[in-house]
Amino acid sequence: MGQSRRDFLRAAGGAGLFFLPGVLRGQGFSPPDGVLDVERLIKDCIDAAGKPDAQQQITGLLQRALQDPAAALAALGRPNRSGFEPVYRSSTLTILNAGLAPGLQLAPHNHAMYAVTGVYSGRERHKLWQRNGGTIQAMGERELSAGQVMSYDANAVHSLENPADQFAGAIHIYGGDFLAAARTRWHPETLQGETIDGVSERLMFEEINRRQYGDR
Ligand SMILES: [Fe+2]
């Protein structure tokens, strides 16, 4: 049993893991037609993560995986809360299932590593920013519909919102331990930066869900 299996179990021990068939059933499980093989995607991303062109390879893997967004939706389920659910986590690779409530906006932030995001349900509107001295400046935007994938270099800064009236669901893949990394988020009005990490983001999403849905 190698590193990948231990990492599966580590991810499975995290709070709020989605019930992914492959993770629960272990190696060798193949989902039926019309359901994305999430375990296969994880394994392919693990293989790609060690390569010099990992970002490019993983972008291609996610594009292929989301060619049929309904199959991803069938595997992951439509999100009904905002936040990041860990699907896989190691020191070189993090895969998250991300849900975003209708109308929700996330302030500009960096990732401190390359990032690949692909929408499987609903839409995400991404705004791109560039650093300008101690602050940031907007430089464009792009909207992702189900099946579309976008790749960010390690120094990228973006914000995003859900412009639709249903939850957005997306697979986010990062080239490192995203949940442990110290990152920067810029206040949406003042554009002043503050340090954040996976713990502060989880608390932020818990507060968002508590306000919107009365979660305890
Ligand atoms: Fe992001």
mmCIF file of C-alpha atoms and ligand atoms in Angstrom:
data_model
loop_
_atom_site.group_PDB
_atom_site.id
_atom_site.type_symbol
_atom_site.label_atom_id
_atom_site.label_comp_id
_atom_site.label_asym_id
_atom_site.label_seq_id
_atom_site.Cartn_x
_atom_site.Cartn_y
_atom_site.Cartn_z
ATOM 1 C CA MET A 1 0.000 0.000 0.000
ATOM 2 C CA GLY A 2 1.727 3.123 -1.201
ATOM 3 C CA GLN A 3 1.661 6.808 -0.546
ATOM 4 C CA SER A 4 -1.452 7.299 -2.631
ATOM 5 C CA ARG A 5 -3.533 4.954 -0.485
ATOM 6 C CA ARG A 6 -2.426 6.674 2.696
ATOM 7 C CA ASP A 7 -3.329 9.997 1.140
ATOM 8 C CA PHE A 8 -6.766 8.674 0.244
ATOM 9 C CA LEU A 9 -7.312 7.727 3.839
ATOM 10 C CA ARG A 10 -6.005 11.063 5.041
ATOM 11 C CA ALA A 11 -8.489 12.817 2.796
ATOM 12 C CA ALA A 12 -11.243 10.475 3.901
ATOM 13 C CA GLY A 13 -10.546 11.406 7.512
ATOM 14 C CA GLY A 14 -11.191 15.082 6.821
ATOM 15 C CA ALA A 15 -14.430 16.701 7.860
ATOM 16 C CA GLY A 16 -17.266 16.678 5.372
ATOM 17 C CA LEU A 17 -15.809 14.422 2.691
ATOM 18 C CA PHE A 18 -18.174 13.831 -0.186
ATOM 19 C CA PHE A 19 -19.137 10.197 -0.474
ATOM 20 C CA LEU A 20 -17.117 9.324 -3.516
ATOM 21 C CA PRO A 21 -17.769 5.718 -4.577
ATOM 22 C CA GLY A 22 -14.163 5.037 -5.594
ATOM 23 C CA VAL A 23 -12.701 6.337 -2.366
ATOM 24 C CA LEU A 24 -15.089 4.325 -0.246
ATOM 25 C CA ARG A 25 -14.811 1.103 -2.222
ATOM 26 C CA GLY A 26 -11.067 1.198 -2.780
ATOM 27 C CA GLN A 27 -9.063 0.347 -5.852
ATOM 28 C CA GLY A 28 -10.620 -1.470 -8.756
ATOM 29 C CA PHE A 29 -14.103 -0.021 -8.528
ATOM 30 C CA SER A 30 -15.485 1.222 -11.841
ATOM 31 C CA PRO A 31 -18.584 3.386 -11.807
ATOM 32 C CA PRO A 32 -21.371 2.704 -14.323
ATOM 33 C CA ASP A 33 -21.618 4.506 -17.667
ATOM 34 C CA GLY A 34 -22.603 8.125 -17.279
ATOM 35 C CA VAL A 35 -20.810 8.493 -13.938
ATOM 36 C CA LEU A 36 -17.338 10.063 -13.820
ATOM 37 C CA ASP A 37 -14.641 7.722 -12.524
ATOM 38 C CA VAL A 38 -13.338 10.055 -9.828
ATOM 39 C CA GLU A 39 -10.833 7.549 -8.491
ATOM 40 C CA ARG A 40 -9.316 7.224 -11.962
ATOM 41 C CA LEU A 41 -9.059 11.009 -12.232
ATOM 42 C CA ILE A 42 -7.314 11.126 -8.860
ATOM 43 C CA LYS A 43 -4.813 8.443 -9.885
ATOM 44 C CA ASP A 44 -4.104 10.141 -13.211
ATOM 45 C CA CYS A 45 -3.544 13.461 -11.441
ATOM 46 C CA ILE A 46 -1.182 11.792 -8.930
ATOM 47 C CA ASP A 47 0.844 10.417 -11.849
ATOM 48 C CA ALA A 48 0.863 13.790 -13.608
ATOM 49 C CA ALA A 49 1.713 15.802 -10.478
ATOM 50 C CA GLY A 50 5.302 14.567 -10.486
ATOM 51 C CA LYS A 51 5.959 15.551 -14.099
ATOM 52 C CA PRO A 52 7.680 18.764 -15.269
ATOM 53 C CA ASP A 53 4.572 19.726 -17.245
ATOM 54 C CA ALA A 54 2.183 18.771 -14.444
ATOM 55 C CA GLN A 55 -0.011 21.861 -14.781
ATOM 56 C CA GLN A 56 -0.531 21.301 -18.494
ATOM 57 C CA GLN A 57 -1.186 17.585 -18.036
ATOM 58 C CA ILE A 58 -3.665 18.106 -15.224
ATOM 59 C CA THR A 59 -5.464 20.787 -17.235
ATOM 60 C CA GLY A 60 -5.901 18.224 -20.015
ATOM 61 C CA LEU A 61 -7.031 15.544 -17.572
ATOM 62 C CA LEU A 62 -9.690 17.813 -16.105
ATOM 63 C CA GLN A 63 -10.866 18.922 -19.550
ATOM 64 C CA ARG A 64 -11.322 15.288 -20.529
ATOM 65 C CA ALA A 65 -12.995 14.430 -17.238
ATOM 66 C CA LEU A 66 -15.521 17.234 -17.709
ATOM 67 C CA GLN A 67 -16.323 16.576 -21.364
ATOM 68 C CA ASP A 68 -19.525 15.144 -19.961
ATOM 69 C CA PRO A 69 -20.288 17.438 -17.018
ATOM 70 C CA ALA A 70 -23.434 15.460 -16.221
ATOM 71 C CA ALA A 71 -21.227 12.440 -15.479
ATOM 72 C CA ALA A 72 -19.247 14.504 -12.957
ATOM 73 C CA LEU A 73 -22.486 15.760 -11.454
ATOM 74 C CA ALA A 74 -23.698 12.151 -11.174
ATOM 75 C CA ALA A 75 -20.486 11.197 -9.348
ATOM 76 C CA LEU A 76 -20.172 14.201 -7.067
ATOM 77 C CA GLY A 77 -23.769 15.323 -6.569
ATOM 78 C CA ARG A 78 -25.043 18.874 -6.816
ATOM 79 C CA PRO A 79 -23.553 20.960 -4.005
ATOM 80 C CA ASN A 80 -25.975 22.484 -1.526
ATOM 81 C CA ARG A 81 -23.443 24.331 0.624
ATOM 82 C CA SER A 82 -20.570 26.715 -0.107
ATOM 83 C CA GLY A 83 -17.068 25.500 0.541
ATOM 84 C CA PHE A 84 -14.244 23.170 -0.367
ATOM 85 C CA GLU A 85 -14.551 19.454 0.264
ATOM 86 C CA PRO A 86 -11.271 17.530 0.050
ATOM 87 C CA VAL A 87 -11.275 14.708 -2.476
ATOM 88 C CA TYR A 88 -7.525 14.101 -2.333
ATOM 89 C CA ARG A 89 -4.687 15.777 -0.445
ATOM 90 C CA SER A 90 -0.934 15.328 -0.413
ATOM 91 C CA SER A 91 2.140 17.572 -0.299
ATOM 92 C CA THR A 92 2.183 17.832 -4.104
ATOM 93 C CA LEU A 93 -1.489 17.695 -5.054
ATOM 94 C CA THR A 94 -4.854 18.800 -3.686
ATOM 95 C CA ILE A 95 -8.202 18.020 -5.318
ATOM 96 C CA LEU A 96 -11.265 19.768 -3.953
ATOM 97 C CA ASN A 97 -14.947 19.578 -4.752
ATOM 98 C CA ALA A 98 -16.052 23.207 -4.528
ATOM 99 C CA GLY A 99 -19.584 24.481 -4.040
ATOM 100 C CA LEU A 100 -20.618 28.110 -4.416
ATOM 101 C CA ALA A 101 -24.056 29.422 -3.451
ATOM 102 C CA PRO A 102 -26.088 31.498 -5.933
ATOM 103 C CA GLY A 103 -24.787 35.073 -5.979
ATOM 104 C CA LEU A 104 -21.884 34.348 -3.619
ATOM 105 C CA GLN A 105 -18.691 36.327 -4.246
ATOM 106 C CA LEU A 106 -15.222 35.297 -3.088
ATOM 107 C CA ALA A 107 -12.695 38.110 -2.625
ATOM 108 C CA PRO A 108 -9.507 38.273 -4.696
ATOM 109 C CA HIS A 109 -6.939 35.717 -3.558
ATOM 110 C CA ASN A 110 -3.851 33.896 -4.710
ATOM 111 C CA HIS A 111 -3.175 30.164 -4.528
ATOM 112 C CA ALA A 112 0.626 30.119 -4.002
ATOM 113 C CA MET A 113 0.772 27.196 -6.479
ATOM 114 C CA TYR A 114 -0.675 26.425 -9.880
ATOM 115 C CA ALA A 115 -4.407 25.835 -9.921
ATOM 116 C CA VAL A 116 -6.786 24.214 -12.386
ATOM 117 C CA THR A 117 -10.520 24.661 -11.994
ATOM 118 C CA GLY A 118 -13.315 23.063 -13.986
ATOM 119 C CA VAL A 119 -17.046 23.612 -13.567
ATOM 120 C CA TYR A 120 -19.378 20.597 -13.675
ATOM 121 C CA SER A 121 -22.594 22.302 -12.586
ATOM 122 C CA GLY A 122 -23.840 25.884 -12.854
ATOM 123 C CA ARG A 123 -21.455 28.724 -13.675
ATOM 124 C CA GLU A 124 -18.485 30.580 -12.177
ATOM 125 C CA ARG A 125 -17.471 34.118 -13.140
ATOM 126 C CA HIS A 126 -13.760 34.651 -12.591
ATOM 127 C CA LYS A 127 -12.192 38.096 -12.405
ATOM 128 C CA LEU A 128 -8.446 38.284 -12.981
ATOM 129 C CA TRP A 129 -6.201 40.693 -11.087
ATOM 130 C CA GLN A 130 -2.601 41.752 -11.324
ATOM 131 C CA ARG A 131 -0.406 42.921 -8.480
ATOM 132 C CA ASN A 132 0.360 46.617 -8.506
ATOM 133 C CA GLY A 133 2.732 47.616 -5.712
ATOM 134 C CA GLY A 134 1.042 46.783 -2.422
ATOM 135 C CA THR A 135 -2.374 46.408 -3.987
ATOM 136 C CA ILE A 136 -4.015 44.741 -6.983
ATOM 137 C CA GLN A 137 -5.696 45.921 -10.164
ATOM 138 C CA ALA A 138 -8.484 44.253 -12.160
ATOM 139 C CA MET A 139 -7.415 43.071 -15.610
ATOM 140 C CA GLY A 140 -10.274 41.050 -17.061
ATOM 141 C CA GLU A 141 -12.805 38.360 -16.464
ATOM 142 C CA ARG A 142 -13.963 35.049 -17.803
ATOM 143 C CA GLU A 143 -17.065 33.045 -17.174
ATOM 144 C CA LEU A 144 -16.960 29.264 -16.964
ATOM 145 C CA SER A 145 -19.985 27.129 -17.767
ATOM 146 C CA ALA A 146 -20.328 23.431 -17.027
ATOM 147 C CA GLY A 147 -17.583 21.523 -18.820
ATOM 148 C CA GLN A 148 -15.157 24.465 -19.075
ATOM 149 C CA VAL A 149 -11.730 24.472 -17.439
ATOM 150 C CA MET A 150 -9.332 27.268 -16.556
ATOM 151 C CA SER A 151 -5.699 27.049 -15.452
ATOM 152 C CA TYR A 152 -3.882 29.582 -13.234
ATOM 153 C CA ASP A 153 -0.149 29.970 -12.840
ATOM 154 C CA ALA A 154 1.302 30.050 -9.335
ATOM 155 C CA ASN A 155 1.466 33.857 -9.166
ATOM 156 C CA ALA A 156 -2.112 34.448 -10.385
ATOM 157 C CA VAL A 157 -4.708 36.413 -8.405
ATOM 158 C CA HIS A 158 -8.397 35.961 -9.034
ATOM 159 C CA SER A 159 -11.812 36.494 -7.499
ATOM 160 C CA LEU A 160 -14.951 34.646 -8.375
ATOM 161 C CA GLU A 161 -18.685 34.733 -8.066
ATOM 162 C CA ASN A 162 -21.620 32.546 -8.896
ATOM 163 C CA PRO A 163 -23.767 34.612 -11.312
ATOM 164 C CA ALA A 164 -26.528 32.001 -11.583
ATOM 165 C CA ASP A 165 -29.522 31.121 -9.432
ATOM 166 C CA GLN A 166 -28.365 27.579 -8.698
ATOM 167 C CA PHE A 167 -25.337 26.283 -6.832
ATOM 168 C CA ALA A 168 -22.124 26.086 -8.818
ATOM 169 C CA GLY A 169 -20.096 22.895 -8.552
ATOM 170 C CA ALA A 170 -16.455 22.719 -9.623
ATOM 171 C CA ILE A 171 -13.412 20.498 -9.278
ATOM 172 C CA HIS A 172 -10.374 22.502 -8.162
ATOM 173 C CA ILE A 173 -6.919 20.943 -8.466
ATOM 174 C CA TYR A 174 -3.773 22.515 -6.976
ATOM 175 C CA GLY A 175 -0.084 21.735 -7.376
ATOM 176 C CA GLY A 176 0.674 21.376 -3.664
ATOM 177 C CA ASP A 177 -0.969 21.118 -0.261
ATOM 178 C CA PHE A 178 -3.426 23.938 -0.872
ATOM 179 C CA LEU A 179 -5.157 23.598 2.500
ATOM 180 C CA ALA A 180 -1.890 24.073 4.402
ATOM 181 C CA ALA A 181 -0.460 26.933 2.332
ATOM 182 C CA ALA A 182 -0.271 30.486 3.668
ATOM 183 C CA ARG A 183 -1.906 32.655 1.020
ATOM 184 C CA THR A 184 -3.175 36.206 0.550
ATOM 185 C CA ARG A 185 -6.735 37.472 0.229
ATOM 186 C CA TRP A 186 -7.416 41.077 -0.708
ATOM 187 C CA HIS A 187 -10.333 42.943 0.829
ATOM 188 C CA PRO A 188 -12.924 43.465 -1.938
ATOM 189 C CA GLU A 189 -13.301 47.196 -1.184
ATOM 190 C CA THR A 190 -9.970 48.378 0.185
ATOM 191 C CA LEU A 191 -7.905 45.826 -1.797
ATOM 192 C CA GLN A 192 -5.631 45.484 1.231
ATOM 193 C CA GLY A 193 -4.113 42.034 1.572
ATOM 194 C CA GLU A 194 -4.380 39.691 4.550
ATOM 195 C CA THR A 195 -2.892 36.238 5.140
ATOM 196 C CA ILE A 196 -5.273 33.286 4.964
ATOM 197 C CA ASP A 197 -5.013 29.493 4.946
ATOM 198 C CA GLY A 198 -7.245 26.442 4.726
ATOM 199 C CA VAL A 199 -8.433 26.797 8.311
ATOM 200 C CA SER A 200 -9.484 30.441 8.002
ATOM 201 C CA GLU A 201 -11.216 29.670 4.693
ATOM 202 C CA ARG A 202 -13.147 26.778 6.252
ATOM 203 C CA LEU A 203 -14.288 29.050 9.076
ATOM 204 C CA MET A 204 -15.326 31.672 6.517
ATOM 205 C CA PHE A 205 -17.436 29.136 4.609
ATOM 206 C CA GLU A 206 -18.966 27.835 7.848
ATOM 207 C CA GLU A 207 -20.035 31.390 8.666
ATOM 208 C CA ILE A 208 -21.449 31.894 5.148
ATOM 209 C CA ASN A 209 -23.451 28.660 5.401
ATOM 210 C CA ARG A 210 -24.620 29.521 8.915
ATOM 211 C CA ARG A 211 -25.914 32.891 7.746
ATOM 212 C CA GLN A 212 -27.573 31.539 4.608
ATOM 213 C CA TYR A 213 -28.865 28.188 5.764
ATOM 214 C CA GLY A 214 -28.757 28.225 9.552
ATOM 215 C CA ASP A 215 -26.083 25.525 9.745
ATOM 216 C CA ARG A 216 -24.829 24.883 13.254
HETATM 217 FE FE FE B 1 -9.110 30.525 -6.249
#
